[in-house]
Amino acid sequence: MIDVLVVDDDFRVAEINAKYVGKVPGFRVAARAHSAAQALAAVERGGIELVLLDHYLPDRTGLELVHRMREQGHGTDVIMITAASDVTTVQQAMRLGALHYLVKPFTFAALRTRLDSYAALRRTVDRVGGRGLTGQEQVDRIFGALRTAPAPCAPGLPTGHSEPTTDLICGVLHRAGHPLSAHEVAARTGLSRSTAQRYLRHLEQAGRLRLSLKYGDTGRPEHRYAWVTP
């Protein structure tokens, strides 16, 4: 099992990310942290093999934390999971050795792809190192293990559902900041209302959206959906 530290200043987001990690075979959440200080303390206690790290933390940035970890000799692997998508931050993350960079909002399938490739990297390094093999071929195997190929349809999606459409709807709800109806989602995405409703129903059943009812003077209540995942 690979022990993971989940770092996010939002307690709710950290909880969701931890549940995502727990659904991926071979990984378990060893600790959670909501500040850079808490995260550094968890790493210093030992046992953490991978950090899922947000950039926007209350006491210092995620990249400042990684820099501090490296200064203290901690080689713990890092995958950035953050809303920061500017080129400067991404470049700094690469230079500090982040193995992957996942931009919020994201799907469970996207996170699982990164975790699976990380596990593949670990297996490749162990296999190559155990045999004492060297040379370009072995180096290529190690670097190649981190490559991820996006799937056209995420695992777990019902037949007829695609990940791009799922991501489109999730992005609209995430940016809205308040509940939207199927009609409003359809208008903002360019999808038909029936298609939007079908995806919204699935996402709500999967626990990624929160359903509320808006009652009018007459007729049925309007179903409204709000973003509840990172």
One Martini backbone bead per residue (centre of mass of N, CA, C, O) as a GRO file, in nm:
protein
  230
    1MET     BB    1   0.097   0.035   0.020
    2ILE     BB    2   0.025   0.377  -0.038
    3ASP     BB    3   0.104   0.657   0.145
    4VAL     BB    4  -0.115   0.940   0.195
    5LEU     BB    5  -0.114   1.298   0.169
    6VAL     BB    6  -0.372   1.530   0.230
    7VAL     BB    7  -0.377   1.871   0.091
    8ASP     BB    8  -0.620   2.110   0.225
    9ASP     BB    9  -0.788   2.392   0.341
   10ASP     BB   10  -1.041   2.233   0.269
   11PHE     BB   11  -1.212   2.004   0.440
   12ARG     BB   12  -1.407   1.899   0.221
   13VAL     BB   13  -1.201   1.846  -0.001
   14ALA     BB   14  -1.020   1.654   0.160
   15GLU     BB   15  -1.239   1.440   0.197
   16ILE     BB   16  -1.288   1.379  -0.101
   17ASN     BB   17  -0.998   1.307  -0.181
   18ALA     BB   18  -0.974   1.074   0.020
   19LYS     BB   19  -1.200   0.903  -0.107
   20TYR     BB   20  -1.068   0.871  -0.378
   21VAL     BB   21  -0.813   0.726  -0.283
   22GLY     BB   22  -0.970   0.482  -0.145
   23LYS     BB   23  -1.067   0.374  -0.446
   24VAL     BB   24  -0.765   0.306  -0.499
   25PRO     BB   25  -0.572   0.062  -0.554
   26GLY     BB   26  -0.287   0.081  -0.327
   27PHE     BB   27  -0.427   0.310  -0.153
   28ARG     BB   28  -0.377   0.533   0.137
   29VAL     BB   29  -0.474   0.735   0.402
   30ALA     BB   30  -0.260   0.868   0.652
   31ALA     BB   31  -0.325   1.186   0.604
   32ARG     BB   32  -0.421   1.523   0.699
   33ALA     BB   33  -0.406   1.868   0.569
   34HIS     BB   34  -0.454   2.252   0.612
   35SER     BB   35  -0.141   2.309   0.610
   36ALA     BB   36   0.193   2.341   0.586
   37ALA     BB   37   0.264   2.269   0.877
   38GLN     BB   38   0.107   2.004   0.891
   39ALA     BB   39   0.245   1.869   0.651
   40LEU     BB   40   0.539   1.877   0.754
   41ALA     BB   41   0.485   1.715   1.010
   42ALA     BB   42   0.394   1.456   0.866
   43VAL     BB   43   0.657   1.407   0.710
   44GLU     BB   44   0.848   1.402   0.965
   45ARG     BB   45   0.716   1.140   1.090
   46GLY     BB   46   0.662   0.959   0.860
   47GLY     BB   47   0.538   0.731   0.589
   48ILE     BB   48   0.528   0.923   0.354
   49GLU     BB   49   0.503   0.890  -0.013
   50LEU     BB   50   0.250   1.087  -0.084
   51VAL     BB   51   0.153   1.414  -0.208
   52LEU     BB   52  -0.151   1.593  -0.209
   53LEU     BB   53  -0.123   1.930  -0.339
   54ASP     BB   54  -0.198   2.235  -0.256
   55HIS     BB   55  -0.128   2.577  -0.316
   56TYR     BB   56  -0.358   2.712  -0.138
   57LEU     BB   57  -0.242   2.825   0.165
   58PRO     BB   58  -0.247   3.002   0.466
   59ASP     BB   59   0.088   3.013   0.523
   60ARG     BB   60   0.168   2.874   0.242
   61THR     BB   61   0.266   2.749  -0.032
   62GLY     BB   62   0.305   2.455  -0.185
   63LEU     BB   63   0.587   2.523  -0.312
   64GLU     BB   64   0.718   2.614  -0.050
   65LEU     BB   65   0.690   2.341   0.082
   66VAL     BB   66   0.860   2.177  -0.115
   67HIS     BB   67   1.117   2.339  -0.073
   68ARG     BB   68   1.141   2.272   0.229
   69MET     BB   69   1.155   1.967   0.201
   70ARG     BB   70   1.418   1.964   0.033
   71GLU     BB   71   1.598   2.112   0.238
   72GLN     BB   72   1.539   1.866   0.457
   73GLY     BB   73   1.548   1.587   0.270
   74HIS     BB   74   1.267   1.538   0.139
   75GLY     BB   75   1.158   1.287  -0.115
   76THR     BB   76   0.870   1.322  -0.139
   77ASP     BB   77   0.614   1.277  -0.327
   78VAL     BB   78   0.439   1.491  -0.580
   79ILE     BB   79   0.097   1.605  -0.628
   80MET     BB   80  -0.074   1.843  -0.784
   81ILE     BB   81  -0.386   2.000  -0.642
   82THR     BB   82  -0.520   2.272  -0.830
   83ALA     BB   83  -0.628   2.597  -0.949
   84ALA     BB   84  -0.350   2.649  -1.043
   85SER     BB   85  -0.267   2.745  -1.407
   86ASP     BB   86  -0.019   2.890  -1.432
   87VAL     BB   87   0.287   2.877  -1.575
   88THR     BB   88   0.470   2.943  -1.336
   89THR     BB   89   0.364   2.728  -1.139
   90VAL     BB   90   0.412   2.484  -1.318
   91GLN     BB   91   0.719   2.521  -1.352
   92GLN     BB   92   0.792   2.509  -1.052
   93ALA     BB   93   0.685   2.226  -1.005
   94MET     BB   94   0.878   2.085  -1.198
   95ARG     BB   95   1.149   2.189  -1.061
   96LEU     BB   96   1.056   2.042  -0.777
   97GLY     BB   97   0.927   1.744  -0.874
   98ALA     BB   98   0.657   1.714  -0.981
   99LEU     BB   99   0.477   1.444  -1.125
  100HIS     BB  100   0.201   1.603  -1.109
  101TYR     BB  101  -0.084   1.805  -1.258
  102LEU     BB  102  -0.398   1.897  -1.112
  103VAL     BB  103  -0.686   2.060  -1.214
  104LYS     BB  104  -0.929   2.243  -1.098
  105PRO     BB  105  -1.159   2.065  -1.185
  106PHE     BB  106  -1.212   1.708  -1.128
  107THR     BB  107  -1.202   1.375  -1.178
  108PHE     BB  108  -1.168   1.066  -1.067
  109ALA     BB  109  -1.034   0.958  -1.325
  110ALA     BB  110  -0.800   1.162  -1.327
  111LEU     BB  111  -0.675   1.076  -1.058
  112ARG     BB  112  -0.641   0.775  -1.115
  113THR     BB  113  -0.444   0.805  -1.348
  114ARG     BB  114  -0.216   0.928  -1.173
  115LEU     BB  115  -0.195   0.700  -0.965
  116ASP     BB  116  -0.139   0.469  -1.161
  117SER     BB  117   0.124   0.593  -1.278
  118TYR     BB  118   0.271   0.601  -1.009
  119ALA     BB  119   0.261   0.298  -0.953
  120ALA     BB  120   0.415   0.224  -1.211
  121LEU     BB  121   0.673   0.368  -1.134
  122ARG     BB  122   0.738   0.207  -0.883
  123ARG     BB  123   0.756  -0.069  -1.025
  124THR     BB  124   0.977   0.005  -1.226
  125VAL     BB  125   1.199   0.086  -1.027
  126ASP     BB  126   1.207  -0.183  -0.875
  127ARG     BB  127   1.274  -0.361  -1.120
  128VAL     BB  128   1.527  -0.219  -1.222
  129GLY     BB  129   1.682  -0.206  -0.951
  130GLY     BB  130   1.681  -0.518  -0.888
  131ARG     BB  131   1.858  -0.579  -1.162
  132GLY     BB  132   2.075  -0.354  -1.224
  133LEU     BB  133   1.987  -0.174  -1.453
  134THR     BB  134   2.106  -0.001  -1.745
  135GLY     BB  135   2.032   0.261  -1.948
  136GLN     BB  136   1.817   0.392  -2.177
  137GLU     BB  137   1.588   0.185  -2.157
  138GLN     BB  138   1.542   0.216  -1.850
  139VAL     BB  139   1.491   0.517  -1.848
  140ASP     BB  140   1.243   0.507  -2.036
  141ARG     BB  141   1.069   0.338  -1.848
  142ILE     BB  142   1.051   0.538  -1.617
  143PHE     BB  143   0.939   0.786  -1.774
  144GLY     BB  144   0.697   0.630  -1.913
  145ALA     BB  145   0.525   0.566  -1.649
  146LEU     BB  146   0.403   0.879  -1.634
  147ARG     BB  147   0.221   0.845  -1.856
  148THR     BB  148  -0.086   0.985  -1.985
  149ALA     BB  149  -0.407   0.865  -2.114
  150PRO     BB  150  -0.688   0.980  -2.219
  151ALA     BB  151  -1.007   0.883  -2.190
  152PRO     BB  152  -1.316   0.892  -2.353
  153CYS     BB  153  -1.416   0.710  -2.100
  154ALA     BB  154  -1.486   0.690  -1.789
  155PRO     BB  155  -1.478   0.505  -1.533
  156GLY     BB  156  -1.825   0.449  -1.441
  157LEU     BB  157  -1.970   0.538  -1.676
  158PRO     BB  158  -2.231   0.541  -1.845
  159THR     BB  159  -2.382   0.467  -2.109
  160GLY     BB  160  -2.340   0.762  -2.311
  161HIS     BB  161  -2.103   0.875  -2.144
  162SER     BB  162  -1.872   1.147  -2.119
  163GLU     BB  163  -1.601   1.313  -1.999
  164PRO     BB  164  -1.615   1.590  -2.141
  165THR     BB  165  -1.910   1.645  -2.056
  166THR     BB  166  -1.866   1.617  -1.756
  167ASP     BB  167  -1.653   1.846  -1.734
  168LEU     BB  168  -1.831   2.071  -1.842
  169ILE     BB  169  -2.045   2.062  -1.618
  170CYS     BB  170  -1.858   2.090  -1.375
  171GLY     BB  171  -1.739   2.366  -1.455
  172VAL     BB  172  -2.001   2.528  -1.446
  173LEU     BB  173  -2.072   2.469  -1.145
  174HIS     BB  174  -1.809   2.569  -1.020
  175ARG     BB  175  -1.828   2.870  -1.134
  176ALA     BB  176  -2.105   2.961  -1.024
  177GLY     BB  177  -2.153   2.913  -0.690
  178HIS     BB  178  -2.446   2.799  -0.759
  179PRO     BB  179  -2.735   2.681  -0.820
  180LEU     BB  180  -2.860   2.479  -1.096
  181SER     BB  181  -3.038   2.413  -1.357
  182ALA     BB  182  -3.082   2.231  -1.637
  183HIS     BB  183  -3.141   2.478  -1.813
  184GLU     BB  184  -2.885   2.641  -1.734
  185VAL     BB  185  -2.676   2.430  -1.815
  186ALA     BB  186  -2.758   2.411  -2.110
  187ALA     BB  187  -2.705   2.712  -2.182
  188ARG     BB  188  -2.388   2.705  -2.092
  189THR     BB  189  -2.310   2.437  -2.283
  190GLY     BB  190  -2.513   2.357  -2.539
  191LEU     BB  191  -2.705   2.159  -2.440
  192SER     BB  192  -2.947   1.970  -2.383
  193ARG     BB  193  -3.170   1.926  -2.138
  194SER     BB  194  -3.171   1.613  -2.134
  195THR     BB  195  -2.866   1.579  -2.115
  196ALA     BB  196  -2.817   1.743  -1.863
  197GLN     BB  197  -3.006   1.577  -1.680
  198ARG     BB  198  -2.860   1.306  -1.706
  199TYR     BB  199  -2.588   1.400  -1.583
  200LEU     BB  200  -2.693   1.522  -1.319
  201ARG     BB  201  -2.813   1.263  -1.206
  202HIS     BB  202  -2.551   1.103  -1.195
  203LEU     BB  203  -2.381   1.304  -1.020
  204GLU     BB  204  -2.573   1.294  -0.779
  205GLN     BB  205  -2.558   0.982  -0.728
  206ALA     BB  206  -2.229   1.004  -0.698
  207GLY     BB  207  -2.184   1.275  -0.502
  208ARG     BB  208  -2.102   1.551  -0.682
  209LEU     BB  209  -2.392   1.654  -0.622
  210ARG     BB  210  -2.640   1.884  -0.505
  211LEU     BB  211  -2.977   1.854  -0.423
  212SER     BB  212  -3.243   2.090  -0.483
  213LEU     BB  213  -3.550   2.265  -0.402
  214LYS     BB  214  -3.769   2.484  -0.593
  215TYR     BB  215  -4.045   2.664  -0.494
  216GLY     BB  216  -4.344   2.756  -0.618
  217ASP     BB  217  -4.669   2.837  -0.658
  218THR     BB  218  -4.665   2.624  -0.894
  219GLY     BB  219  -4.612   2.313  -0.939
  220ARG     BB  220  -4.321   2.184  -0.971
  221PRO     BB  221  -4.025   2.151  -0.849
  222GLU     BB  222  -3.706   2.270  -0.885
  223HIS     BB  223  -3.413   2.143  -0.993
  224ARG     BB  224  -3.100   2.182  -0.813
  225TYR     BB  225  -2.740   2.222  -0.868
  226ALA     BB  226  -2.440   2.156  -0.676
  227TRP     BB  227  -2.114   2.189  -0.595
  228VAL     BB  228  -1.908   1.919  -0.403
  229THR     BB  229  -1.642   1.904  -0.565
  230PRO     BB  230  -1.308   1.966  -0.666
   0.00000   0.00000   0.00000
